[in-house]
Amino acid sequence: MMLEMLPLETALEVLVGRAKILHKEVVELLSAHGRVLAQDIFAPINQPPFDRSPLDGYALRGADIAAAAPGVPARLRVTENVPAGYLARGRVETGTAMRIMTGAPIPAGADTVVRVEDTREKDGWVEVFVSLAPGSNIVRTGEDIRQGEMVLKGGRLLNAPEIGVLAALGIPRVEVFKRPRVAILSTGDELVALERELTPGKIYNSNLYALAASVLEAGGEPVPLGSVADRPEEIARKISEGLGKSDLVLTTGGASVGEHDRIREAMTCSGADLLFWKIKMKPGTPVVAGEASGKLILGLSGNPAAALISFEVLVRPLIRKMAGFDKLYRPRLTVKLLEDFRKQGKQRRFLRARVGVVDGELCARLSSAQSPGVLKSLLSTNSLLDVTGGRGPLSKGEQVEAILTGDLIGPGRS
Ligand code: AMP
Ligand code: MG
């Protein structure tokens, strides 16, 4: 039985619960950047792999400089020079020191390193003007990462620091999840491809691009299917094509109240079972969800902003689940509203806003136009304010919950 008018969270449960995590593949370390790690990584070696000096100075025995002070230096004979990458030939014995560089291994017999700024070297002898506790200035083997320790957990996005840690451990290849392929189809008689001339009554097919870009940002691989006219048989044919080429199919248009039967009919016609229709949220109420041969099909509103907002709250978590991410959702913050929002509604709303810090406090200013067809206001949006259904008009100064969808920036002027 098809569910109707669901809370967003229920719709997410239905979709995320059915999502299949895709296969894994092994890739070269640099190609793993921006991918999701599919294995837990245990350190094969210690980092650092040996006791080393964190600075340029002298390796010595702490006991030899116990009485040193600015006016009364300890005098030690310099026996060797130890650059990074080389082992000392001999040992540090009582009364001697070795010149040591940052990153060089601590020579046997030494237990302390004194920085060069606290010394003066002349004719093979060094004067040390400080006393340090034995053990000072030595980075111990495994201090950063201990051999056998789990350093990275599967499900994590690999950015520069993760790639750096893997490289430091000498791991040249890692297992990552395959990116889910997401077919995107726009429906509507009015749609024109970007390469074509815009004739009267027509508009460019912007949803295809906006959703394809959103798929990339969510960690998927877009498979654009162009646009089709509002004819169920044609839409069904394209949906079937999409099912053959991808792991998830998205359509836009033809899902709104007057037109809903068209996209539902097309889904049924392509052999899909309908899972639900409509979600309790604005914009983006008219969502149709279906499933065919174990793959999900989602029909979103054609309204450009509604399509992107539905994508954000409904489709993005689904794609992230399929992509193997451990975290599916954006961070939520409580913010102070900097202006009134008078419009009241029974339905839960996602308002476009700009969140930033003003006088040390997280504040939100509404992006100008909130209507579902207006795309431009998304340009000045970094958050969606999640306003519960039935809540009265919002006043300046009220606390609201925000989903952070972009970078935190100054809220600026509306
Ligand atoms: P619909 O969901 O088909 O009722 O469409 C709602 C509004 O979105 C209408 O104004 C459509 O012209 C517009 N629209 C539908 N599909 C697209 C698209 N692919 N790109 C841009 N606008 C669209
Ligand atoms: Mg339409």
mmCIF file with all atom_site columns, C-alpha atoms in Angstrom, residues 34 179-185 207-224 246-250 300 308 311-312 315-316 318-320 322-323 325 330:
data_model
loop_
_atom_site.group_PDB
_atom_site.id
_atom_site.type_symbol
_atom_site.label_atom_id
_atom_site.label_alt_id
_atom_site.label_comp_id
_atom_site.label_asym_id
_atom_site.label_entity_id
_atom_site.label_seq_id
_atom_site.pdbx_PDB_ins_code
_atom_site.Cartn_x
_atom_site.Cartn_y
_atom_site.Cartn_z
_atom_site.occupancy
_atom_site.B_iso_or_equiv
_atom_site.pdbx_formal_charge
_atom_site.auth_seq_id
_atom_site.auth_comp_id
_atom_site.auth_asym_id
_atom_site.auth_atom_id
_atom_site.pdbx_PDB_model_num
ATOM 1  C CA . GLY A 1 34  ? 37.317 12.961 -2.299  1.00 0.00 ? 34  GLY A CA 1
ATOM 2  C CA . ARG A 1 179 ? 30.244 6.186  -6.371  1.00 0.00 ? 179 ARG A CA 1
ATOM 3  C CA . PRO A 1 180 ? 26.521 5.665  -6.899  1.00 0.00 ? 180 PRO A CA 1
ATOM 4  C CA . ARG A 1 181 ? 25.427 6.518  -10.428 1.00 0.00 ? 181 ARG A CA 1
ATOM 5  C CA . VAL A 1 182 ? 22.368 8.728  -10.414 1.00 0.00 ? 182 VAL A CA 1
ATOM 6  C CA . ALA A 1 183 ? 20.295 9.130  -13.569 1.00 0.00 ? 183 ALA A CA 1
ATOM 7  C CA . ILE A 1 184 ? 18.579 12.504 -13.924 1.00 0.00 ? 184 ILE A CA 1
ATOM 8  C CA . LEU A 1 185 ? 15.595 13.103 -16.155 1.00 0.00 ? 185 LEU A CA 1
ATOM 9  C CA . ASN A 1 207 ? 17.086 21.306 -13.145 1.00 0.00 ? 207 ASN A CA 1
ATOM 10 C CA . LEU A 1 208 ? 19.171 18.799 -15.037 1.00 0.00 ? 208 LEU A CA 1
ATOM 11 C CA . TYR A 1 209 ? 22.308 20.801 -14.329 1.00 0.00 ? 209 TYR A CA 1
ATOM 12 C CA . ALA A 1 210 ? 21.443 21.875 -10.811 1.00 0.00 ? 210 ALA A CA 1
ATOM 13 C CA . LEU A 1 211 ? 20.655 18.303 -9.800  1.00 0.00 ? 211 LEU A CA 1
ATOM 14 C CA . ALA A 1 212 ? 23.674 16.848 -11.597 1.00 0.00 ? 212 ALA A CA 1
ATOM 15 C CA . ALA A 1 213 ? 25.878 19.313 -9.698  1.00 0.00 ? 213 ALA A CA 1
ATOM 16 C CA . SER A 1 214 ? 24.111 18.380 -6.451  1.00 0.00 ? 214 SER A CA 1
ATOM 17 C CA . VAL A 1 215 ? 24.734 14.694 -7.165  1.00 0.00 ? 215 VAL A CA 1
ATOM 18 C CA . LEU A 1 216 ? 28.449 15.429 -7.581  1.00 0.00 ? 216 LEU A CA 1
ATOM 19 C CA . GLU A 1 217 ? 28.487 17.364 -4.317  1.00 0.00 ? 217 GLU A CA 1
ATOM 20 C CA . ALA A 1 218 ? 26.748 14.490 -2.543  1.00 0.00 ? 218 ALA A CA 1
ATOM 21 C CA . GLY A 1 219 ? 29.396 12.006 -3.690  1.00 0.00 ? 219 GLY A CA 1
ATOM 22 C CA . GLY A 1 220 ? 27.507 10.464 -6.617  1.00 0.00 ? 220 GLY A CA 1
ATOM 23 C CA . GLU A 1 221 ? 28.112 10.300 -10.340 1.00 0.00 ? 221 GLU A CA 1
ATOM 24 C CA . PRO A 1 222 ? 25.417 11.994 -12.418 1.00 0.00 ? 222 PRO A CA 1
ATOM 25 C CA . VAL A 1 223 ? 24.058 10.275 -15.528 1.00 0.00 ? 223 VAL A CA 1
ATOM 26 C CA . PRO A 1 224 ? 22.114 13.017 -17.340 1.00 0.00 ? 224 PRO A CA 1
ATOM 27 C CA . SER A 1 246 ? 22.374 3.772  -12.910 1.00 0.00 ? 246 SER A CA 1
ATOM 28 C CA . ASP A 1 247 ? 21.778 2.885  -9.258  1.00 0.00 ? 247 ASP A CA 1
ATOM 29 C CA . LEU A 1 248 ? 19.129 5.545  -8.582  1.00 0.00 ? 248 LEU A CA 1
ATOM 30 C CA . VAL A 1 249 ? 16.807 7.525  -10.869 1.00 0.00 ? 249 VAL A CA 1
ATOM 31 C CA . LEU A 1 250 ? 15.711 11.109 -10.242 1.00 0.00 ? 250 LEU A CA 1
ATOM 32 C CA . LEU A 1 300 ? 10.755 15.655 -7.467  1.00 0.00 ? 300 LEU A CA 1
ATOM 33 C CA . LEU A 1 308 ? 17.069 21.564 -4.949  1.00 0.00 ? 308 LEU A CA 1
ATOM 34 C CA . PHE A 1 311 ? 17.321 17.076 -3.018  1.00 0.00 ? 311 PHE A CA 1
ATOM 35 C CA . GLU A 1 312 ? 19.082 18.603 -0.025  1.00 0.00 ? 312 GLU A CA 1
ATOM 36 C CA . VAL A 1 315 ? 18.017 12.768 -1.752  1.00 0.00 ? 315 VAL A CA 1
ATOM 37 C CA . ARG A 1 316 ? 21.421 13.835 -0.463  1.00 0.00 ? 316 ARG A CA 1
ATOM 38 C CA . LEU A 1 318 ? 20.150 8.718  0.425   1.00 0.00 ? 318 LEU A CA 1
ATOM 39 C CA . ILE A 1 319 ? 23.055 9.202  -1.983  1.00 0.00 ? 319 ILE A CA 1
ATOM 40 C CA . ARG A 1 320 ? 25.481 9.485  0.932   1.00 0.00 ? 320 ARG A CA 1
ATOM 41 C CA . MET A 1 322 ? 24.663 4.533  -1.053  1.00 0.00 ? 322 MET A CA 1
ATOM 42 C CA . ALA A 1 323 ? 28.118 6.109  -1.286  1.00 0.00 ? 323 ALA A CA 1
ATOM 43 C CA . PHE A 1 325 ? 29.413 7.642  4.153   1.00 0.00 ? 325 PHE A CA 1
ATOM 44 C CA . ARG A 1 330 ? 24.341 18.066 7.677   1.00 0.00 ? 330 ARG A CA 1
#
